């Protein structure tokens, strides 16, 4: 028995991410959002945020409300396509929703001609590059129909995506140095 208070958590493992849809009330919501987001259906995604949604980029830059939703979506709109591959997550129940700490790989294809693919996802698909992402997601509401993203904070190294974008002429080195591009 521990001498300090503990909280129960739900652990998400990459190996059974697809099978965990029914194992926690939040999982169905997360699957729905991931599928819409990876399909770049950003218009449909706008319903998934609270009006006071807060988005914090890896640079520390923070956005609120509609500006946060727009800033979050614009981080992905620059990609030709992308796919999140879940690696690990911890869901913590809170009085008004959940907190999810997680890790995923974001596989990216950039616009323009690719001379070689540098990343391969678990299904064997080749991609231009991959960004390794950690995040904190605060979710308001408890049921699938009630859940909304309250805040999202990214922790990611944008270098792999930025280097490929520079090679293709999509980004200048100066813009990259001044933080005018990030993979998230």
N, C-alpha and C. Protein backbone atom coordinates (compact mmCIF):
# COMPACT_ATOMS: atom_id res chain seq x y z
N UNK A 1 0.85 -1.18 0.00
CA UNK A 1 0.00 0.00 0.00
C UNK A 1 0.89 1.24 0.00
N UNK A 2 0.60 2.16 -0.91
CA UNK A 2 1.42 3.37 -0.99
C UNK A 2 1.01 4.36 0.09
N UNK A 3 1.96 5.20 0.46
CA UNK A 3 1.70 6.20 1.50
C UNK A 3 1.30 7.54 0.91
N UNK A 4 1.01 7.58 -0.37
CA UNK A 4 0.61 8.81 -1.03
C UNK A 4 -0.62 8.50 -1.90
N UNK A 5 -1.45 9.51 -2.17
CA UNK A 5 -2.66 9.26 -2.97
C UNK A 5 -2.31 8.96 -4.43
N UNK A 6 -3.04 8.05 -5.01
CA UNK A 6 -2.86 7.71 -6.42
C UNK A 6 -4.19 7.83 -7.15
N UNK A 7 -4.12 7.93 -8.47
CA UNK A 7 -5.30 8.01 -9.32
C UNK A 7 -5.25 6.87 -10.32
N UNK A 8 -6.38 6.22 -10.58
CA UNK A 8 -6.37 5.20 -11.63
C UNK A 8 -6.26 5.85 -13.01
N UNK A 9 -5.58 5.18 -13.92
CA UNK A 9 -5.42 5.67 -15.29
C UNK A 9 -5.72 4.53 -16.26
N UNK A 10 -6.02 4.89 -17.50
CA UNK A 10 -6.21 3.92 -18.57
C UNK A 10 -5.02 4.05 -19.51
N UNK A 11 -4.37 2.95 -19.80
CA UNK A 11 -3.17 2.95 -20.63
C UNK A 11 -3.54 2.53 -22.06
N UNK A 12 -3.09 3.33 -23.03
CA UNK A 12 -3.27 3.01 -24.45
C UNK A 12 -1.94 2.48 -24.97
N UNK A 13 -1.98 1.30 -25.56
CA UNK A 13 -0.78 0.70 -26.15
C UNK A 13 -0.92 0.68 -27.66
N UNK A 14 0.16 0.91 -28.35
CA UNK A 14 0.14 0.94 -29.82
C UNK A 14 -0.36 -0.37 -30.40
N UNK A 15 0.03 -1.48 -29.80
CA UNK A 15 -0.30 -2.78 -30.36
C UNK A 15 -1.80 -3.02 -30.46
N UNK A 16 -2.56 -2.50 -29.51
CA UNK A 16 -4.00 -2.78 -29.53
C UNK A 16 -4.84 -1.50 -29.60
N UNK A 17 -4.28 -0.42 -30.16
CA UNK A 17 -5.00 0.85 -30.31
C UNK A 17 -6.33 0.63 -31.03
N UNK A 18 -6.32 -0.11 -32.13
CA UNK A 18 -7.54 -0.33 -32.91
C UNK A 18 -8.57 -1.15 -32.14
N UNK A 19 -8.13 -2.06 -31.30
CA UNK A 19 -9.05 -2.92 -30.56
C UNK A 19 -9.58 -2.26 -29.29
N UNK A 20 -9.02 -1.14 -28.88
CA UNK A 20 -9.39 -0.53 -27.61
C UNK A 20 -10.60 0.40 -27.71
N UNK A 21 -11.25 0.47 -28.85
CA UNK A 21 -12.36 1.40 -29.05
C UNK A 21 -13.44 1.24 -27.98
N UNK A 22 -13.69 0.03 -27.56
CA UNK A 22 -14.79 -0.23 -26.61
C UNK A 22 -14.32 -0.29 -25.16
N UNK A 23 -13.03 -0.14 -24.91
CA UNK A 23 -12.49 -0.35 -23.57
C UNK A 23 -12.50 0.87 -22.67
N UNK A 24 -12.73 2.04 -23.22
CA UNK A 24 -12.78 3.27 -22.43
C UNK A 24 -13.73 4.23 -23.13
N UNK A 25 -14.54 4.99 -22.37
CA UNK A 25 -15.52 5.88 -23.01
C UNK A 25 -14.90 6.90 -23.97
N UNK A 26 -13.66 7.28 -23.76
CA UNK A 26 -13.02 8.29 -24.61
C UNK A 26 -12.48 7.71 -25.92
N UNK A 27 -12.24 6.43 -25.97
CA UNK A 27 -11.56 5.83 -27.13
C UNK A 27 -12.34 6.00 -28.44
N UNK A 28 -13.66 5.85 -28.41
CA UNK A 28 -14.45 6.01 -29.64
C UNK A 28 -14.30 7.42 -30.19
N UNK A 29 -14.33 8.40 -29.29
CA UNK A 29 -14.16 9.81 -29.68
C UNK A 29 -12.78 10.03 -30.30
N UNK A 30 -11.75 9.49 -29.68
CA UNK A 30 -10.39 9.66 -30.20
C UNK A 30 -10.23 9.03 -31.58
N UNK A 31 -10.80 7.86 -31.78
CA UNK A 31 -10.74 7.21 -33.09
C UNK A 31 -11.47 8.04 -34.15
N UNK A 32 -12.64 8.56 -33.79
CA UNK A 32 -13.42 9.37 -34.74
C UNK A 32 -12.62 10.60 -35.15
N UNK A 33 -12.04 11.30 -34.17
CA UNK A 33 -11.28 12.51 -34.49
C UNK A 33 -10.03 12.18 -35.30
N UNK A 34 -9.31 11.16 -34.93
CA UNK A 34 -8.10 10.78 -35.67
C UNK A 34 -8.44 10.50 -37.13
N UNK A 35 -9.51 9.76 -37.37
CA UNK A 35 -9.89 9.42 -38.75
C UNK A 35 -10.28 10.67 -39.55
N UNK A 36 -11.06 11.57 -38.95
CA UNK A 36 -11.44 12.81 -39.64
C UNK A 36 -10.21 13.68 -39.90
N UNK A 37 -9.36 13.77 -38.89
CA UNK A 37 -8.19 14.64 -38.98
C UNK A 37 -7.18 14.12 -40.00
N UNK A 38 -6.92 12.83 -39.97
CA UNK A 38 -5.96 12.26 -40.92
C UNK A 38 -6.50 12.31 -42.35
N UNK A 39 -7.82 12.35 -42.51
CA UNK A 39 -8.43 12.52 -43.84
C UNK A 39 -8.44 14.00 -44.25
N UNK A 40 -7.94 14.85 -43.37
CA UNK A 40 -7.89 16.31 -43.56
C UNK A 40 -9.29 16.89 -43.78
N UNK A 41 -10.27 16.35 -43.06
CA UNK A 41 -11.64 16.86 -43.08
C UNK A 41 -11.76 17.89 -41.96
N UNK A 42 -11.06 19.01 -42.11
CA UNK A 42 -10.96 20.00 -41.05
C UNK A 42 -12.29 20.68 -40.76
N UNK A 43 -13.15 20.83 -41.76
CA UNK A 43 -14.47 21.43 -41.52
C UNK A 43 -15.27 20.59 -40.53
N UNK A 44 -15.27 19.28 -40.71
CA UNK A 44 -15.99 18.39 -39.79
C UNK A 44 -15.36 18.41 -38.41
N UNK A 45 -14.05 18.59 -38.35
CA UNK A 45 -13.34 18.58 -37.06
C UNK A 45 -13.70 19.77 -36.18
N UNK A 46 -14.15 20.88 -36.76
CA UNK A 46 -14.40 22.08 -35.96
C UNK A 46 -15.44 21.85 -34.88
N UNK A 47 -16.31 20.88 -35.03
CA UNK A 47 -17.32 20.58 -34.02
C UNK A 47 -16.72 19.92 -32.77
N UNK A 48 -15.47 19.53 -32.83
CA UNK A 48 -14.86 18.75 -31.76
C UNK A 48 -14.12 19.59 -30.71
N UNK A 49 -14.26 20.91 -30.76
CA UNK A 49 -13.54 21.79 -29.84
C UNK A 49 -14.51 22.62 -29.01
N UNK A 50 -14.10 22.97 -27.80
CA UNK A 50 -14.90 23.90 -26.99
C UNK A 50 -14.72 25.31 -27.57
N UNK A 51 -15.67 26.22 -27.31
CA UNK A 51 -15.52 27.59 -27.82
C UNK A 51 -14.26 28.29 -27.31
N UNK A 52 -13.77 27.88 -26.12
CA UNK A 52 -12.58 28.51 -25.55
C UNK A 52 -11.33 27.62 -25.70
N UNK A 53 -11.32 26.77 -26.72
CA UNK A 53 -10.20 25.87 -26.99
C UNK A 53 -8.88 26.63 -27.00
N UNK A 54 -7.85 26.02 -26.40
CA UNK A 54 -6.51 26.61 -26.36
C UNK A 54 -5.52 25.64 -27.01
N UNK A 55 -4.71 26.16 -27.94
CA UNK A 55 -3.70 25.36 -28.63
C UNK A 55 -2.34 25.99 -28.40
N UNK A 56 -1.38 25.18 -27.92
CA UNK A 56 -0.01 25.64 -27.69
C UNK A 56 0.93 24.82 -28.56
N UNK A 57 1.67 25.52 -29.42
CA UNK A 57 2.64 24.88 -30.31
C UNK A 57 3.91 24.56 -29.53
N UNK A 58 4.78 23.78 -30.13
CA UNK A 58 6.07 23.44 -29.51
C UNK A 58 6.92 24.67 -29.24
N UNK A 59 6.69 25.73 -30.00
CA UNK A 59 7.44 26.97 -29.81
C UNK A 59 6.99 27.73 -28.58
N UNK A 60 5.88 27.32 -27.97
CA UNK A 60 5.31 28.02 -26.84
C UNK A 60 4.23 29.01 -27.24
N UNK A 61 4.10 29.26 -28.53
CA UNK A 61 3.07 30.17 -29.03
C UNK A 61 1.70 29.57 -28.73
N UNK A 62 0.81 30.39 -28.14
CA UNK A 62 -0.50 29.91 -27.70
C UNK A 62 -1.60 30.69 -28.40
N UNK A 63 -2.66 29.97 -28.78
CA UNK A 63 -3.82 30.55 -29.45
C UNK A 63 -5.07 30.17 -28.67
N UNK A 64 -6.12 31.00 -28.80
CA UNK A 64 -7.36 30.77 -28.06
C UNK A 64 -8.56 30.84 -29.00
N UNK A 65 -9.61 30.07 -28.64
CA UNK A 65 -10.87 30.13 -29.37
C UNK A 65 -10.74 29.70 -30.81
N UNK A 66 -11.45 30.40 -31.69
CA UNK A 66 -11.42 30.08 -33.13
C UNK A 66 -10.01 30.18 -33.69
N UNK A 67 -9.23 31.14 -33.21
CA UNK A 67 -7.84 31.28 -33.67
C UNK A 67 -7.03 30.02 -33.34
N UNK A 68 -7.33 29.39 -32.20
CA UNK A 68 -6.63 28.16 -31.82
C UNK A 68 -6.97 27.02 -32.77
N UNK A 69 -8.26 26.89 -33.10
CA UNK A 69 -8.68 25.84 -34.04
C UNK A 69 -8.02 26.07 -35.40
N UNK A 70 -8.06 27.32 -35.87
CA UNK A 70 -7.45 27.65 -37.17
C UNK A 70 -5.94 27.38 -37.16
N UNK A 71 -5.26 27.76 -36.07
CA UNK A 71 -3.81 27.56 -35.97
C UNK A 71 -3.47 26.07 -35.95
N UNK A 72 -4.24 25.31 -35.22
CA UNK A 72 -4.02 23.86 -35.14
C UNK A 72 -4.20 23.22 -36.51
N UNK A 73 -5.29 23.53 -37.18
CA UNK A 73 -5.56 22.95 -38.50
C UNK A 73 -4.52 23.40 -39.52
N UNK A 74 -4.08 24.65 -39.43
CA UNK A 74 -3.12 25.15 -40.42
C UNK A 74 -1.78 24.42 -40.33
N UNK A 75 -1.47 23.87 -39.16
CA UNK A 75 -0.23 23.10 -39.02
C UNK A 75 -0.25 21.85 -39.91
N UNK A 76 -1.43 21.34 -40.20
CA UNK A 76 -1.56 20.12 -41.00
C UNK A 76 -1.95 20.39 -42.45
N UNK A 77 -2.57 21.52 -42.71
CA UNK A 77 -3.04 21.83 -44.06
C UNK A 77 -1.89 21.92 -45.06
N UNK A 78 -0.69 22.21 -44.59
CA UNK A 78 0.46 22.34 -45.49
C UNK A 78 0.97 21.00 -46.01
N UNK A 79 0.50 19.90 -45.42
CA UNK A 79 0.94 18.58 -45.85
C UNK A 79 0.08 18.09 -47.01
N UNK A 80 0.71 17.33 -47.92
CA UNK A 80 -0.07 16.66 -48.95
C UNK A 80 -0.98 15.62 -48.33
N UNK A 81 -0.44 14.89 -47.37
CA UNK A 81 -1.21 13.94 -46.57
C UNK A 81 -0.41 13.64 -45.30
N UNK A 82 -1.09 13.09 -44.33
CA UNK A 82 -0.43 12.72 -43.07
C UNK A 82 -1.22 11.61 -42.40
N UNK A 83 -0.58 10.94 -41.46
CA UNK A 83 -1.22 9.87 -40.71
C UNK A 83 -0.60 9.81 -39.32
N UNK A 84 -1.46 9.82 -38.30
CA UNK A 84 -1.00 9.65 -36.92
C UNK A 84 -0.95 8.16 -36.61
N UNK A 85 0.15 7.73 -36.03
CA UNK A 85 0.28 6.36 -35.58
C UNK A 85 0.53 6.39 -34.08
N UNK A 86 -0.45 5.96 -33.33
CA UNK A 86 -0.40 6.02 -31.87
C UNK A 86 0.66 5.07 -31.35
N UNK A 87 1.44 5.56 -30.40
CA UNK A 87 2.47 4.74 -29.76
C UNK A 87 2.11 4.41 -28.32
N UNK A 88 1.60 5.42 -27.61
CA UNK A 88 1.34 5.23 -26.18
C UNK A 88 0.47 6.37 -25.69
N UNK A 89 -0.35 6.10 -24.71
CA UNK A 89 -1.15 7.15 -24.10
C UNK A 89 -1.60 6.77 -22.70
N UNK A 90 -1.87 7.79 -21.91
CA UNK A 90 -2.40 7.61 -20.56
C UNK A 90 -3.61 8.53 -20.42
N UNK A 91 -4.77 7.95 -20.15
CA UNK A 91 -5.99 8.73 -19.94
C UNK A 91 -6.26 8.82 -18.45
N UNK A 92 -6.43 10.05 -17.98
CA UNK A 92 -6.73 10.31 -16.57
C UNK A 92 -8.12 10.91 -16.50
N UNK A 93 -8.99 10.32 -15.70
CA UNK A 93 -10.32 10.89 -15.49
C UNK A 93 -10.22 12.13 -14.63
N UNK A 94 -10.96 13.18 -15.00
CA UNK A 94 -11.06 14.39 -14.20
C UNK A 94 -12.54 14.61 -13.89
N UNK A 95 -12.87 15.52 -12.97
CA UNK A 95 -14.28 15.73 -12.64
C UNK A 95 -15.15 16.13 -13.85
N UNK A 96 -14.56 16.86 -14.82
CA UNK A 96 -15.37 17.32 -15.95
C UNK A 96 -14.93 16.74 -17.29
N UNK A 97 -14.11 15.68 -17.28
CA UNK A 97 -13.67 15.09 -18.54
C UNK A 97 -12.46 14.21 -18.36
N UNK A 98 -11.44 14.46 -19.18
CA UNK A 98 -10.24 13.63 -19.18
C UNK A 98 -9.01 14.47 -19.51
N UNK A 99 -7.87 13.95 -19.13
CA UNK A 99 -6.58 14.45 -19.61
C UNK A 99 -5.91 13.25 -20.28
N UNK A 100 -5.38 13.48 -21.47
CA UNK A 100 -4.66 12.44 -22.19
C UNK A 100 -3.24 12.92 -22.46
N UNK A 101 -2.28 12.18 -21.94
CA UNK A 101 -0.87 12.38 -22.29
C UNK A 101 -0.53 11.27 -23.26
N UNK A 102 0.05 11.63 -24.40
CA UNK A 102 0.31 10.60 -25.38
C UNK A 102 1.54 10.84 -26.22
N UNK A 103 1.88 9.81 -26.97
CA UNK A 103 2.97 9.87 -27.95
C UNK A 103 2.46 9.24 -29.23
N UNK A 104 2.84 9.85 -30.35
CA UNK A 104 2.51 9.26 -31.64
C UNK A 104 3.57 9.69 -32.66
N UNK A 105 3.59 8.97 -33.74
CA UNK A 105 4.40 9.36 -34.88
C UNK A 105 3.44 9.96 -35.90
N UNK A 106 3.83 11.09 -36.48
CA UNK A 106 3.04 11.70 -37.54
C UNK A 106 3.82 11.53 -38.83
N UNK A 107 3.32 10.66 -39.67
CA UNK A 107 3.94 10.41 -40.98
C UNK A 107 3.41 11.44 -41.95
N UNK A 108 4.31 12.02 -42.75
CA UNK A 108 3.97 13.17 -43.58
C UNK A 108 4.46 12.97 -45.01
N UNK A 109 3.59 13.32 -45.95
CA UNK A 109 3.98 13.53 -47.34
C UNK A 109 3.79 15.00 -47.62
N UNK A 110 4.83 15.65 -48.11
CA UNK A 110 4.77 17.07 -48.44
C UNK A 110 4.37 17.26 -49.90
N UNK A 111 3.83 18.42 -50.23
CA UNK A 111 3.53 18.70 -51.64
C UNK A 111 4.82 18.69 -52.46
N UNK A 112 4.69 18.41 -53.73
CA UNK A 112 5.85 18.42 -54.61
C UNK A 112 6.44 17.04 -54.82
N UNK A 113 7.47 17.00 -55.62
CA UNK A 113 8.10 15.73 -55.99
C UNK A 113 9.04 15.24 -54.90
N UNK A 114 8.91 13.99 -54.55
CA UNK A 114 9.78 13.35 -53.56
C UNK A 114 10.85 12.55 -54.28
N UNK A 115 12.10 12.79 -53.92
CA UNK A 115 13.20 12.02 -54.53
C UNK A 115 13.38 10.68 -53.84
N UNK A 116 13.05 10.64 -52.56
CA UNK A 116 13.11 9.36 -51.83
C UNK A 116 12.26 9.47 -50.58
N UNK A 117 11.65 8.36 -50.22
CA UNK A 117 10.85 8.29 -49.00
C UNK A 117 11.79 7.89 -47.86
N UNK A 118 11.63 8.55 -46.72
CA UNK A 118 12.56 8.34 -45.61
C UNK A 118 11.94 7.66 -44.40
N UNK A 119 10.63 7.44 -44.43
CA UNK A 119 9.96 6.86 -43.27
C UNK A 119 8.96 5.81 -43.72
N UNK A 120 8.77 4.81 -42.88
CA UNK A 120 7.82 3.73 -43.18
C UNK A 120 6.95 3.52 -41.95
N UNK A 121 5.63 3.53 -42.15
CA UNK A 121 4.73 3.32 -41.01
C UNK A 121 4.57 1.82 -40.74
N UNK A 122 3.80 1.47 -39.72
CA UNK A 122 3.69 0.07 -39.31
C UNK A 122 2.96 -0.79 -40.33
N UNK A 123 2.20 -0.16 -41.24
CA UNK A 123 1.53 -0.94 -42.29
C UNK A 123 2.43 -1.15 -43.50
N UNK A 124 3.62 -0.53 -43.49
CA UNK A 124 4.56 -0.68 -44.59
C UNK A 124 4.51 0.44 -45.62
N UNK A 125 3.63 1.43 -45.43
CA UNK A 125 3.55 2.55 -46.37
C UNK A 125 4.77 3.45 -46.21
N UNK A 126 5.33 3.90 -47.32
CA UNK A 126 6.46 4.82 -47.31
C UNK A 126 5.96 6.26 -47.30
N UNK A 127 6.65 7.10 -46.51
CA UNK A 127 6.31 8.51 -46.36
C UNK A 127 7.56 9.36 -46.56
N UNK A 128 7.36 10.65 -46.81
CA UNK A 128 8.49 11.57 -46.96
C UNK A 128 9.29 11.69 -45.68
N UNK A 129 8.61 11.79 -44.55
CA UNK A 129 9.29 11.96 -43.27
C UNK A 129 8.33 11.65 -42.13
N UNK A 130 8.87 11.61 -40.94
CA UNK A 130 8.06 11.36 -39.75
C UNK A 130 8.49 12.33 -38.65
N UNK A 131 7.52 12.84 -37.92
CA UNK A 131 7.77 13.67 -36.75
C UNK A 131 7.29 12.89 -35.53
N UNK A 132 8.11 12.83 -34.50
CA UNK A 132 7.75 12.14 -33.27
C UNK A 132 7.13 13.18 -32.34
N UNK A 133 5.92 12.92 -31.92
CA UNK A 133 5.10 13.90 -31.23
C UNK A 133 4.68 13.40 -29.85
N UNK A 134 4.80 14.26 -28.86
CA UNK A 134 4.20 14.04 -27.55
C UNK A 134 3.19 15.16 -27.36
N UNK A 135 2.15 14.89 -26.60
CA UNK A 135 1.10 15.89 -26.45
C UNK A 135 0.36 15.74 -25.13
N UNK A 136 -0.25 16.84 -24.70
CA UNK A 136 -1.18 16.85 -23.58
C UNK A 136 -2.50 17.38 -24.12
N UNK A 137 -3.55 16.61 -23.93
CA UNK A 137 -4.87 16.96 -24.44
C UNK A 137 -5.85 16.96 -23.28
N UNK A 138 -6.50 18.10 -23.06
CA UNK A 138 -7.54 18.21 -22.03
C UNK A 138 -8.89 18.14 -22.74
N UNK A 139 -9.75 17.25 -22.27
CA UNK A 139 -11.03 16.99 -22.92
C UNK A 139 -12.15 17.26 -21.93
N UNK A 140 -13.12 18.04 -22.37
CA UNK A 140 -14.29 18.36 -21.57
C UNK A 140 -15.42 17.43 -21.97
N UNK A 141 -16.14 16.89 -21.00
CA UNK A 141 -17.26 16.00 -21.27
C UNK A 141 -16.87 14.55 -21.09
N UNK A 142 -17.89 13.71 -20.90
CA UNK A 142 -17.63 12.30 -20.60
C UNK A 142 -18.10 11.32 -21.68
N UNK A 143 -19.18 11.60 -22.37
CA UNK A 143 -19.66 10.67 -23.39
C UNK A 143 -19.14 11.06 -24.76
N UNK A 144 -19.17 10.11 -25.71
CA UNK A 144 -18.67 10.38 -27.06
C UNK A 144 -19.33 11.62 -27.65
N UNK A 145 -20.63 11.77 -27.47
CA UNK A 145 -21.33 12.92 -28.05
C UNK A 145 -21.09 14.20 -27.26
N UNK A 146 -20.60 14.09 -26.04
CA UNK A 146 -20.36 15.27 -25.19
C UNK A 146 -18.91 15.73 -25.19
N UNK A 147 -17.98 14.89 -25.58
CA UNK A 147 -16.55 15.22 -25.51
C UNK A 147 -16.19 16.34 -26.48
N UNK A 148 -15.38 17.28 -25.99
CA UNK A 148 -14.83 18.36 -26.82
C UNK A 148 -13.42 18.64 -26.33
N UNK A 149 -12.53 18.97 -27.28
CA UNK A 149 -11.17 19.33 -26.91
C UNK A 149 -11.18 20.69 -26.23
N UNK A 150 -10.62 20.76 -25.04
CA UNK A 150 -10.53 22.01 -24.27
C UNK A 150 -9.17 22.68 -24.50
N UNK A 151 -8.10 21.88 -24.50
CA UNK A 151 -6.77 22.42 -24.77
C UNK A 151 -5.87 21.32 -25.30
N UNK A 152 -4.88 21.74 -26.08
CA UNK A 152 -3.92 20.82 -26.68
C UNK A 152 -2.56 21.48 -26.69
N UNK A 153 -1.57 20.74 -26.22
CA UNK A 153 -0.19 21.23 -26.23
C UNK A 153 0.69 20.18 -26.89
N UNK A 154 1.49 20.63 -27.86
CA UNK A 154 2.40 19.76 -28.60
C UNK A 154 3.82 19.89 -28.11
N UNK A 155 4.56 18.80 -28.17
CA UNK A 155 5.99 18.76 -27.92
C UNK A 155 6.59 17.95 -29.06
N UNK A 156 7.24 18.63 -30.02
CA UNK A 156 7.73 17.94 -31.21
C UNK A 156 8.97 18.65 -31.74
N UNK A 157 9.86 17.87 -32.34
CA UNK A 157 11.01 18.42 -33.05
C UNK A 157 10.61 18.56 -34.52
N UNK A 158 10.51 19.78 -35.04
CA UNK A 158 10.06 19.97 -36.42
C UNK A 158 11.15 19.74 -37.47
N UNK A 159 12.38 19.46 -37.05
CA UNK A 159 13.50 19.39 -37.97
C UNK A 159 13.32 18.41 -39.14
N UNK A 160 12.86 17.17 -38.94
CA UNK A 160 12.73 16.26 -40.09
C UNK A 160 11.81 16.81 -41.18
N UNK A 161 10.69 17.39 -40.78
CA UNK A 161 9.74 17.94 -41.76
C UNK A 161 10.31 19.21 -42.38
N UNK A 162 10.92 20.07 -41.56
CA UNK A 162 11.48 21.32 -42.07
C UNK A 162 12.59 21.06 -43.08
N UNK A 163 13.47 20.11 -42.80
CA UNK A 163 14.56 19.80 -43.74
C UNK A 163 14.03 19.33 -45.09
N UNK A 164 13.03 18.47 -45.05
CA UNK A 164 12.45 17.99 -46.31
C UNK A 164 11.76 19.14 -47.05
N UNK A 165 11.09 20.03 -46.31
CA UNK A 165 10.43 21.18 -46.93
C UNK A 165 11.45 22.13 -47.56
N UNK A 166 12.60 22.32 -46.92
CA UNK A 166 13.66 23.16 -47.48
C UNK A 166 14.19 22.54 -48.77
N UNK A 167 14.42 21.22 -48.76
CA UNK A 167 14.92 20.53 -49.95
C UNK A 167 13.98 20.71 -51.15
N UNK A 168 12.69 20.79 -50.87
CA UNK A 168 11.70 20.90 -51.96
C UNK A 168 11.38 22.34 -52.33
N UNK A 169 12.00 23.29 -51.63
CA UNK A 169 11.73 24.68 -51.93
C UNK A 169 10.43 25.19 -51.35
N UNK A 170 9.84 24.45 -50.42
CA UNK A 170 8.59 24.85 -49.78
C UNK A 170 8.84 25.80 -48.62
N UNK A 171 10.09 25.90 -48.19
CA UNK A 171 10.47 26.66 -47.01
C UNK A 171 11.91 27.12 -47.19
N UNK A 172 12.19 28.34 -46.76
CA UNK A 172 13.58 28.79 -46.79
C UNK A 172 14.23 28.47 -45.45
N UNK A 173 15.54 28.37 -45.46
CA UNK A 173 16.27 28.13 -44.22
C UNK A 173 16.03 29.28 -43.24
N UNK A 174 15.95 30.50 -43.75
CA UNK A 174 15.69 31.66 -42.88
C UNK A 174 14.34 31.53 -42.19
N UNK A 175 13.31 31.13 -42.92
CA UNK A 175 12.00 30.94 -42.30
C UNK A 175 12.06 29.86 -41.23
N UNK A 176 12.78 28.78 -41.50
CA UNK A 176 12.90 27.70 -40.53
C UNK A 176 13.61 28.18 -39.26
N UNK A 177 14.69 28.96 -39.43
CA UNK A 177 15.45 29.48 -38.28
C UNK A 177 14.59 30.40 -37.43
N UNK A 178 13.72 31.16 -38.07
CA UNK A 178 12.88 32.11 -37.34
C UNK A 178 11.55 31.52 -36.90
N UNK A 179 11.41 30.20 -37.02
CA UNK A 179 10.22 29.54 -36.51
C UNK A 179 8.95 29.78 -37.31
N UNK A 180 9.11 30.15 -38.56
CA UNK A 180 7.92 30.40 -39.38
C UNK A 180 7.38 29.12 -40.00
N UNK A 181 7.94 28.02 -39.61
CA UNK A 181 7.45 26.72 -40.04
C UNK A 181 7.71 25.76 -38.90
N UNK A 182 6.76 24.93 -38.62
CA UNK A 182 7.00 23.83 -37.69
C UNK A 182 6.14 22.68 -38.13
N UNK A 183 6.54 21.48 -37.77
CA UNK A 183 5.71 20.35 -38.14
C UNK A 183 4.48 20.31 -37.26
N UNK A 184 4.46 21.06 -36.16
CA UNK A 184 3.28 21.17 -35.30
C UNK A 184 3.34 22.45 -34.53
